């Protein structure tokens, strides 16, 4: 089926605001970029800045590559040397950046829903793209995950997608379960029960990992988010790997056509065996590569709204 590539929205802060048509349109546009399509947004300069208040390699740098591929002017921002250090708030930082002419702000912050006060501002006019808010949402990661799955299977209908690990602290899991279920996939969960929440039952069902690994089309493994744990976890790396990790032995039980995914960074030999990262069934490197193209499509969608 053909989907309209000309997606347009003012901000992207959560996958919940996207229609299925928009999701498929963004995937289609990202695929076109991957196949060499080009797009010139405007004759006048467009300024974009990436504000990362939490550590990042993939999201930060692939947004930067995407911005440069689209010919945007990237204004550097370092939270550790900005006026945030003098007590300036996130709101006042965005008020300033918007006033000096920044058109798009990509923001990652540990505070869930940090973006609400920015979207409600009567003065801040730049497009806001959420690069991850606490345990809330990670829309561009979800879209690149969906692109990777769609490239592999050409559909979401009827697919069995396993989301495994530290689900309750994962913005990737939350965004993915919402869209995958809406697009027709069956979502299953596994991992430590302490990191599982009954609210996830809206989107899928919990299964023991050794059962799940045999039926899943996609094994989406998650990093243990130590930075969001308020109490010490009881697991050694070895125990976690044995009980909840994709070990080589478990990977051997997967269906032949099933794929392994992980948003990364990967703790090798914890959530999955280190040598599976670059294995034949792994799409982890493809996910990283697709991140650039999906972020180009998201940037184009906000600029289409100008
Ligand atoms: N997957 C992801 O968000 O990675 P980074 O934290 O490196 O951006």
mmCIF file of C-alpha atoms in Angstrom, residues 141-289:
data_model
loop_
_atom_site.group_PDB
_atom_site.id
_atom_site.type_symbol
_atom_site.label_atom_id
_atom_site.label_comp_id
_atom_site.label_asym_id
_atom_site.label_seq_id
_atom_site.Cartn_x
_atom_site.Cartn_y
_atom_site.Cartn_z
ATOM 1 C CA UNK A 141 13.789 5.753 18.595
ATOM 2 C CA UNK A 142 10.364 4.144 18.291
ATOM 3 C CA UNK A 143 10.044 5.277 14.663
ATOM 4 C CA UNK A 144 13.472 3.940 13.718
ATOM 5 C CA UNK A 145 12.608 0.652 15.432
ATOM 6 C CA UNK A 146 9.372 0.463 13.436
ATOM 7 C CA UNK A 147 11.232 1.293 10.220
ATOM 8 C CA UNK A 148 13.669 -1.552 10.924
ATOM 9 C CA UNK A 149 10.812 -4.008 11.564
ATOM 10 C CA UNK A 150 8.896 -2.824 8.474
ATOM 11 C CA UNK A 151 11.984 -3.218 6.263
ATOM 12 C CA UNK A 152 12.281 -6.790 7.477
ATOM 13 C CA UNK A 153 8.671 -7.985 7.351
ATOM 14 C CA UNK A 154 6.815 -5.398 5.207
ATOM 15 C CA UNK A 155 3.965 -5.294 7.737
ATOM 16 C CA UNK A 156 3.204 -5.089 11.448
ATOM 17 C CA UNK A 157 0.002 -7.142 11.256
ATOM 18 C CA UNK A 158 0.297 -10.498 12.943
ATOM 19 C CA UNK A 159 3.898 -10.023 14.042
ATOM 20 C CA UNK A 160 4.826 -11.216 17.537
ATOM 21 C CA UNK A 161 7.119 -8.657 19.141
ATOM 22 C CA UNK A 162 8.810 -9.466 22.447
ATOM 23 C CA UNK A 163 9.926 -6.532 24.631
ATOM 24 C CA UNK A 164 12.284 -7.894 27.272
ATOM 25 C CA UNK A 165 14.013 -6.430 30.313
ATOM 26 C CA UNK A 166 13.711 -3.231 32.321
ATOM 27 C CA UNK A 167 10.348 -2.282 30.829
ATOM 28 C CA UNK A 168 9.015 0.006 33.550
ATOM 29 C CA UNK A 169 11.965 2.428 33.291
ATOM 30 C CA UNK A 170 12.155 2.334 29.480
ATOM 31 C CA UNK A 171 10.794 5.168 27.336
ATOM 32 C CA UNK A 172 11.681 3.022 24.302
ATOM 33 C CA UNK A 173 9.437 0.197 25.547
ATOM 34 C CA UNK A 174 6.568 2.564 26.344
ATOM 35 C CA UNK A 175 6.639 4.242 22.917
ATOM 36 C CA UNK A 176 7.027 0.933 21.076
ATOM 37 C CA UNK A 177 4.266 -0.969 22.880
ATOM 38 C CA UNK A 178 1.799 1.843 22.100
ATOM 39 C CA UNK A 179 2.485 2.043 18.372
ATOM 40 C CA UNK A 180 3.154 -1.646 17.732
ATOM 41 C CA UNK A 181 -0.185 -2.657 19.195
ATOM 42 C CA UNK A 182 -1.990 0.085 17.262
ATOM 43 C CA UNK A 183 -0.334 -1.052 14.015
ATOM 44 C CA UNK A 184 -1.554 -4.622 14.455
ATOM 45 C CA UNK A 185 1.379 -6.437 16.090
ATOM 46 C CA UNK A 186 0.947 -8.713 19.113
ATOM 47 C CA UNK A 187 3.162 -7.421 21.900
ATOM 48 C CA UNK A 188 4.606 -9.711 24.571
ATOM 49 C CA UNK A 189 6.711 -8.818 27.567
ATOM 50 C CA UNK A 190 9.287 -10.632 29.657
ATOM 51 C CA UNK A 191 11.907 -9.773 32.254
ATOM 52 C CA UNK A 192 12.046 -9.242 36.025
ATOM 53 C CA UNK A 193 8.525 -8.907 37.501
ATOM 54 C CA UNK A 194 9.775 -5.967 39.636
ATOM 55 C CA UNK A 195 10.230 -4.017 36.396
ATOM 56 C CA UNK A 196 6.826 -4.925 35.021
ATOM 57 C CA UNK A 197 3.679 -2.890 35.556
ATOM 58 C CA UNK A 198 0.090 -4.131 35.215
ATOM 59 C CA UNK A 199 -0.625 -1.057 33.042
ATOM 60 C CA UNK A 200 1.355 -2.769 30.256
ATOM 61 C CA UNK A 201 -1.469 -5.343 29.986
ATOM 62 C CA UNK A 202 -3.308 -2.731 27.896
ATOM 63 C CA UNK A 203 -0.753 -3.387 25.155
ATOM 64 C CA UNK A 204 0.318 -7.024 25.531
ATOM 65 C CA UNK A 205 0.938 -9.998 27.795
ATOM 66 C CA UNK A 206 3.766 -11.286 29.939
ATOM 67 C CA UNK A 207 5.319 -14.651 29.049
ATOM 68 C CA UNK A 208 8.318 -16.500 30.511
ATOM 69 C CA UNK A 209 11.366 -15.756 28.371
ATOM 70 C CA UNK A 210 12.024 -19.393 27.430
ATOM 71 C CA UNK A 211 8.498 -19.652 25.948
ATOM 72 C CA UNK A 212 8.611 -16.262 24.279
ATOM 73 C CA UNK A 213 11.918 -16.751 22.499
ATOM 74 C CA UNK A 214 10.446 -19.667 20.501
ATOM 75 C CA UNK A 215 7.424 -17.767 19.125
ATOM 76 C CA UNK A 216 8.661 -14.185 18.674
ATOM 77 C CA UNK A 217 9.381 -12.612 15.288
ATOM 78 C CA UNK A 218 11.233 -9.772 16.980
ATOM 79 C CA UNK A 219 13.252 -10.047 20.193
ATOM 80 C CA UNK A 220 13.593 -6.448 21.415
ATOM 81 C CA UNK A 221 16.041 -6.495 24.319
ATOM 82 C CA UNK A 222 16.293 -3.497 26.674
ATOM 83 C CA UNK A 223 19.162 -2.029 28.657
ATOM 84 C CA UNK A 224 18.898 -2.142 32.440
ATOM 85 C CA UNK A 225 18.372 1.555 33.251
ATOM 86 C CA UNK A 226 20.463 1.787 36.433
ATOM 87 C CA UNK A 227 20.308 5.597 36.320
ATOM 88 C CA UNK A 228 16.534 5.467 36.879
ATOM 89 C CA UNK A 229 16.590 2.926 39.741
ATOM 90 C CA UNK A 230 16.060 4.433 43.175
ATOM 91 C CA UNK A 231 17.043 1.274 45.049
ATOM 92 C CA UNK A 232 19.967 -1.104 44.550
ATOM 93 C CA UNK A 233 19.107 -4.008 42.216
ATOM 94 C CA UNK A 234 19.744 -7.542 43.433
ATOM 95 C CA UNK A 235 21.056 -8.864 40.150
ATOM 96 C CA UNK A 236 24.689 -9.540 39.339
ATOM 97 C CA UNK A 237 25.403 -9.169 35.610
ATOM 98 C CA UNK A 238 25.838 -12.946 35.361
ATOM 99 C CA UNK A 239 22.539 -13.696 37.115
ATOM 100 C CA UNK A 240 20.617 -11.197 34.997
ATOM 101 C CA UNK A 241 22.072 -12.646 31.797
ATOM 102 C CA UNK A 242 21.224 -16.209 32.836
ATOM 103 C CA UNK A 243 17.643 -15.441 33.943
ATOM 104 C CA UNK A 244 16.532 -12.628 31.628
ATOM 105 C CA UNK A 245 19.165 -12.202 28.929
ATOM 106 C CA UNK A 246 19.233 -13.436 25.345
ATOM 107 C CA UNK A 247 21.964 -16.008 25.858
ATOM 108 C CA UNK A 248 23.480 -17.878 22.923
ATOM 109 C CA UNK A 249 21.499 -20.910 24.009
ATOM 110 C CA UNK A 250 18.214 -18.958 23.959
ATOM 111 C CA UNK A 251 19.105 -17.322 20.628
ATOM 112 C CA UNK A 252 19.435 -20.850 19.240
ATOM 113 C CA UNK A 253 15.729 -21.400 20.084
ATOM 114 C CA UNK A 254 14.591 -18.394 18.009
ATOM 115 C CA UNK A 255 12.689 -18.864 14.749
ATOM 116 C CA UNK A 256 15.077 -18.811 11.774
ATOM 117 C CA UNK A 257 13.562 -15.632 10.306
ATOM 118 C CA UNK A 258 13.238 -13.821 13.675
ATOM 119 C CA UNK A 259 15.388 -10.769 14.374
ATOM 120 C CA UNK A 260 17.188 -9.358 17.416
ATOM 121 C CA UNK A 261 16.851 -5.653 18.233
ATOM 122 C CA UNK A 262 18.195 -3.395 20.985
ATOM 123 C CA UNK A 263 17.991 0.418 21.168
ATOM 124 C CA UNK A 264 21.569 0.481 22.532
ATOM 125 C CA UNK A 265 23.840 1.249 24.256
ATOM 126 C CA UNK A 266 24.146 -2.511 24.819
ATOM 127 C CA UNK A 267 25.578 -3.980 27.990
ATOM 128 C CA UNK A 268 27.209 -6.936 26.286
ATOM 129 C CA UNK A 269 26.713 -10.229 28.137
ATOM 130 C CA UNK A 270 23.984 -8.716 30.317
ATOM 131 C CA UNK A 271 20.803 -8.229 28.252
ATOM 132 C CA UNK A 272 22.229 -10.203 25.361
ATOM 133 C CA UNK A 273 25.350 -12.241 24.645
ATOM 134 C CA UNK A 274 28.063 -9.926 23.303
ATOM 135 C CA UNK A 275 28.620 -11.920 20.134
ATOM 136 C CA UNK A 276 24.921 -11.658 19.168
ATOM 137 C CA UNK A 277 25.243 -7.875 18.634
ATOM 138 C CA UNK A 278 26.744 -8.328 15.153
ATOM 139 C CA UNK A 279 25.216 -11.736 14.445
ATOM 140 C CA UNK A 280 23.217 -12.645 11.333
ATOM 141 C CA UNK A 281 19.863 -12.276 13.082
ATOM 142 C CA UNK A 282 20.771 -8.966 14.736
ATOM 143 C CA UNK A 283 19.436 -5.675 13.307
ATOM 144 C CA UNK A 284 21.110 -3.504 15.956
ATOM 145 C CA UNK A 285 23.501 -1.801 13.505
ATOM 146 C CA UNK A 286 20.618 -1.333 11.033
ATOM 147 C CA UNK A 287 18.654 0.399 13.785
ATOM 148 C CA UNK A 288 21.524 2.856 14.305
ATOM 149 C CA UNK A 289 21.792 3.492 10.555
#
